[in-house]
Coordinates of N, CA and C in Angstrom, one line a residue:
M186 N 82.8 -45.2 204.6 CA 83.0 -43.9 203.9 C 83.3 -43.7 202.5
I187 N 84.8 -43.9 202.6 CA 86.3 -43.6 201.6 C 87.0 -44.9 201.6
I188 N 87.1 -45.8 201.2 CA 88.2 -47.3 201.0 C 89.2 -46.4 201.3
P189 N 90.0 -47.5 202.7 CA 91.2 -46.5 203.3 C 92.2 -47.1 201.8
V190 N 93.1 -46.6 201.9 CA 94.1 -46.3 200.9 C 95.3 -47.6 201.3
R191 N 95.5 -48.2 202.3 CA 96.2 -49.1 202.4 C 95.4 -50.2 203.3
C192 N 95.7 -51.8 203.1 CA 95.2 -52.9 204.3 C 95.6 -52.3 205.9
F193 N 94.5 -52.5 206.4 CA 94.9 -52.2 208.1 C 95.7 -53.4 208.3
T194 N 95.7 -54.6 207.7 CA 96.9 -55.4 208.6 C 97.9 -55.5 207.9
C195 N 98.3 -55.8 206.9 CA 99.7 -56.2 206.4 C 100.1 -55.0 205.6
G196 N 99.2 -53.4 205.2 CA 99.8 -52.4 204.3 C 99.7 -52.5 203.0
K197 N 99.5 -53.0 202.5 CA 99.4 -53.2 200.9 C 98.0 -52.0 200.6
V198 N 98.4 -51.5 199.5 CA 97.5 -50.6 198.5 C 96.7 -51.2 198.0
I199 N 95.3 -50.9 198.7 CA 94.4 -51.0 198.0 C 93.3 -50.2 197.5
G200 N 93.5 -49.5 197.8 CA 92.3 -48.2 197.5 C 92.4 -47.8 196.4
N201 N 93.3 -47.8 195.3 CA 93.1 -48.6 194.3 C 92.7 -49.3 193.3
K202 N 91.8 -50.4 193.9 CA 91.5 -51.6 193.5 C 89.9 -51.3 193.7
W203 N 88.9 -50.5 194.6 CA 87.8 -50.4 194.6 C 87.0 -50.0 193.1
D204 N 87.4 -49.1 192.7 CA 86.4 -49.3 191.4 C 86.7 -50.4 190.1
Q205 N 87.7 -51.0 190.0 CA 88.3 -52.0 189.8 C 86.7 -53.1 190.4
Y206 N 87.0 -53.1 191.3 CA 86.4 -54.2 192.0 C 84.9 -54.1 191.9
L207 N 84.8 -52.7 191.8 CA 82.7 -52.7 191.6 C 82.7 -52.9 190.1
D208 N 83.2 -52.2 189.2 CA 83.3 -53.1 187.7 C 83.3 -54.7 187.7
L209 N 84.1 -54.8 188.3 CA 84.3 -56.7 188.1 C 82.4 -57.5 188.4
L210 N 82.9 -56.7 189.7 CA 81.1 -57.1 190.7 C 79.9 -56.8 189.5
Q211 N 80.0 -56.0 188.8 CA 78.7 -55.6 187.8 C 78.7 -56.2 186.3
A212 N 80.6 -56.7 186.3 CA 80.4 -57.5 185.0 C 80.1 -58.9 185.5
D213 N 79.4 -59.5 186.3 CA 79.0 -60.8 186.9 C 79.9 -61.3 187.5
Y214 N 81.0 -60.5 188.2 CA 82.3 -61.6 188.5 C 81.3 -62.1 189.9
T215 N 81.9 -63.4 190.4 CA 81.6 -63.2 192.4 C 82.5 -63.0 192.9
E216 N 82.3 -63.0 194.2 CA 83.2 -61.7 195.0 C 84.7 -62.4 194.7
G217 N 84.7 -63.6 195.4 CA 85.9 -64.1 194.9 C 86.6 -63.9 193.8
D218 N 86.0 -64.2 192.6 CA 86.3 -64.0 191.1 C 87.0 -62.7 190.9
A219 N 86.1 -61.4 191.1 CA 86.9 -60.6 191.4 C 87.6 -60.4 192.2
L220 N 88.2 -61.0 193.2 CA 89.6 -60.4 194.3 C 90.6 -61.3 193.6
D221 N 90.4 -62.1 193.0 CA 91.6 -63.3 192.1 C 92.0 -62.3 191.2
A222 N 91.0 -61.8 190.3 CA 91.2 -60.8 189.1 C 92.8 -59.9 189.4
L223 N 92.0 -59.6 190.8 CA 92.7 -58.2 191.2 C 93.7 -58.5 192.0
Q224 N 94.0 -59.6 191.9 CA 95.4 -60.5 192.6 C 95.7 -60.2 194.2
L225 N 94.7 -60.2 194.4 CA 94.0 -60.1 196.1 C 94.5 -61.3 197.0
V226 N 95.1 -61.7 197.4 CA 95.4 -63.4 197.7 C 95.2 -63.6 199.2
R227 N 95.7 -62.2 200.2 CA 95.8 -62.3 201.3 C 94.3 -62.2 201.7
Y228 N 93.8 -62.8 202.7 CA 92.2 -62.7 203.1 C 92.3 -61.5 203.7
C229 N 93.2 -60.9 204.6 CA 92.9 -59.2 204.8 C 92.7 -58.4 204.0
C230 N 93.2 -58.5 202.7 CA 92.8 -57.6 201.9 C 91.7 -57.7 201.5
R231 N 91.1 -59.3 201.2 CA 90.3 -59.4 200.6 C 89.0 -58.9 201.7
R232 N 89.2 -59.1 203.0 CA 88.1 -58.2 203.9 C 88.0 -57.1 203.8
M233 N 89.1 -56.3 203.2 CA 89.1 -54.8 203.4 C 88.2 -54.5 202.3
L234 N 88.0 -55.0 201.1 CA 87.1 -54.8 200.2 C 85.9 -55.1 199.9
M235 N 85.6 -56.6 200.4 CA 84.6 -57.3 200.6 C 83.5 -56.4 201.9
T236 N 84.6 -55.8 203.0 CA 83.1 -55.5 204.2 C 82.7 -54.2 203.8
H237 N 83.9 -53.5 203.1 CA 83.5 -51.8 202.9 C 82.1 -51.3 202.6
V238 N 81.6 -50.4 203.1 CA 80.8 -50.3 203.1 C 80.7 -48.8 202.3
D239 N 80.4 -48.2 200.9 CA 80.6 -46.7 200.3 C 79.4 -45.9 200.8
L240 N 79.7 -45.4 202.2 CA 78.3 -44.5 202.4 C 78.8 -42.4 202.6
I241 N 79.9 -42.4 201.0 CA 80.7 -41.6 201.1 C 79.6 -40.7 199.9
E242 N 78.9 -41.7 199.1 CA 77.6 -40.9 197.9 C 76.1 -40.0 199.1
K243 N 75.9 -41.1 199.9 CA 74.9 -40.8 200.7 C 75.2 -39.6 201.9
L244 N 76.3 -39.5 202.7 CA 76.5 -38.3 203.1 C 76.7 -37.0 201.9
L245 N 77.2 -37.0 200.9 CA 77.1 -35.6 200.1 C 75.8 -35.4 199.8
N246 N 74.8 -35.8 200.1 CA 73.4 -35.6 199.9 C 73.3 -34.5 201.2
Y247 N 73.7 -35.0 201.6 CA 73.7 -34.3 202.9 C 74.2 -32.7 202.7
N248 N 75.0 -32.3 202.3 CA 76.2 -31.3 202.7 C 75.4 -30.0 201.6
S249 N 74.2 -30.1 200.9 CA 73.6 -29.7 199.9 C 73.3 -28.3 200.3
N250 N 72.2 -28.5 201.9 CA 71.8 -28.1 202.8 C 72.7 -26.4 203.4
L251 N 73.7 -26.8 203.1 CA 74.9 -25.8 204.0 C 74.5 -24.5 202.8
S252 N 74.6 -23.6 203.3 CA 75.0 -22.3 202.9 C 76.2 -21.6 202.2
F253 N 76.6 -21.0 201.1 CA 77.6 -21.2 201.0 C 78.8 -20.2 201.9
S254 N 78.3 -19.3 202.9 CA 78.6 -18.6 203.6 C 79.3 -19.5 204.8
A255 N 78.4 -20.6 205.1 CA 78.7 -21.3 206.2 C 79.6 -22.1 205.6
S256 N 79.8 -23.2 204.2 CA 80.9 -23.4 204.0 C 82.2 -22.9 204.4
L257 N 81.9 -21.3 203.3 CA 83.4 -20.5 203.5 C 83.7 -20.4 204.6
N258 N 83.0 -20.0 205.4 CA 83.1 -19.8 207.2 C 84.0 -21.4 207.6
H259 N 83.9 -22.8 207.2 CA 84.5 -23.8 208.2 C 85.3 -24.3 207.1
L260 N 85.8 -23.7 205.8 CA 86.8 -23.9 205.0 C 87.9 -22.9 205.8
L261 N 87.4 -21.5 206.3 CA 88.4 -21.1 207.1 C 88.7 -21.6 208.2
C262 N 88.2 -21.9 208.6 CA 87.9 -22.3 210.3 C 89.2 -23.8 210.1
L263 N 89.4 -24.4 208.9 CA 89.8 -26.0 208.5 C 91.1 -25.0 208.2
R264 N 91.4 -24.1 207.7 CA 92.7 -23.7 207.1 C 93.5 -22.8 208.2
L265 N 92.7 -22.5 208.9 CA 93.4 -22.1 210.6 C 93.9 -22.9 211.9
S266 N 93.3 -24.2 211.7 CA 93.5 -25.1 212.4 C 94.7 -25.8 211.6
L267 N 94.5 -25.9 210.7 CA 95.8 -26.3 209.9 C 96.9 -25.7 210.2
Y268 N 97.1 -24.8 210.1 CA 97.8 -23.6 210.1 C 98.4 -23.7 211.5
L269 N 97.4 -22.9 212.6 CA 98.1 -23.7 214.2 C 98.5 -24.9 214.3
S270 N 98.0 -26.1 213.5 CA 99.0 -27.0 213.7 C 100.4 -27.5 213.4
V271 N 100.4 -26.8 212.5 CA 101.4 -26.5 211.6 C 102.2 -25.5 212.8
C272 N 102.5 -24.3 213.1 CA 102.9 -23.7 213.6 C 103.0 -24.1 215.1
L273 N 102.5 -24.6 215.2 CA 102.2 -25.0 216.8 C 103.5 -25.1 218.1
A274 N 105.0 -25.4 217.3 CA 106.4 -25.7 217.9 C 106.7 -24.4 217.7
C275 N 106.3 -23.2 216.9 CA 107.2 -22.3 216.6 C 107.0 -21.5 217.8
P276 N 107.8 -20.6 218.5 CA 107.5 -19.6 219.3 C 107.1 -19.1 219.2
C277 N 106.9 -18.2 217.5 CA 106.2 -17.2 217.3 C 104.8 -16.8 216.9
R278 N 104.0 -18.1 217.4 CA 103.1 -18.6 217.2 C 101.7 -17.8 217.2
P279 N 101.6 -16.7 218.4 CA 101.0 -15.9 218.3 C 101.0 -14.9 217.6
V280 N 102.1 -14.4 216.8 CA 102.6 -13.1 216.1 C 101.7 -13.9 214.7
H281 N 102.3 -15.3 214.2 CA 101.7 -15.6 213.0 C 99.8 -16.0 213.3
V282 N 99.5 -16.3 213.9 CA 97.9 -16.2 214.2 C 97.3 -15.1 214.1
M283 N 98.4 -13.8 214.4 CA 97.3 -12.2 214.3 C 97.8 -12.2 212.5
Q284 N 99.0 -12.8 212.5 CA 99.5 -12.2 210.6 C 97.9 -13.5 209.8
F285 N 97.7 -14.5 210.0 CA 96.9 -15.0 209.8 C 95.1 -14.8 209.8
A286 N 95.1 -14.1 211.1 CA 93.8 -13.6 210.9 C 93.3 -12.5 210.2
L287 N 94.3 -11.2 210.1 CA 94.8 -10.1 209.0 C 94.1 -10.8 207.3
I288 N 95.0 -11.9 207.1 CA 94.5 -12.3 206.0 C 93.4 -12.9 205.6
V289 N 93.3 -13.0 206.3 CA 91.7 -13.6 206.5 C 90.7 -12.9 205.8
C290 N 90.7 -12.0 207.4 CA 89.5 -11.0 207.1 C 89.6 -9.7 206.1
F291 N 91.5 -9.7 205.7 CA 91.1 -8.3 204.9 C 90.7 -8.8 203.2

């Protein structure tokens, strides 16, 4: 999918190195030389970049079949679920849900 922001093992930030890594590979660097140029010396971080499969471009092709109204409904459902997760501990949650539903519908 999308390159993780941090290495799963050591926690080093690697998400900002993906584009540079691809550029170095396009410039005929080997995988090892590209990772050395990016100063990734730990094998766990090197593994994160070498084994990543970038599927996001392929998945975005399938999203074009959705209609605008379906996308809008999906967005509203995501907003409602986010709102509910924020208000989960709130004792006034039913009131907040009704207020949110009124805002969305009108």
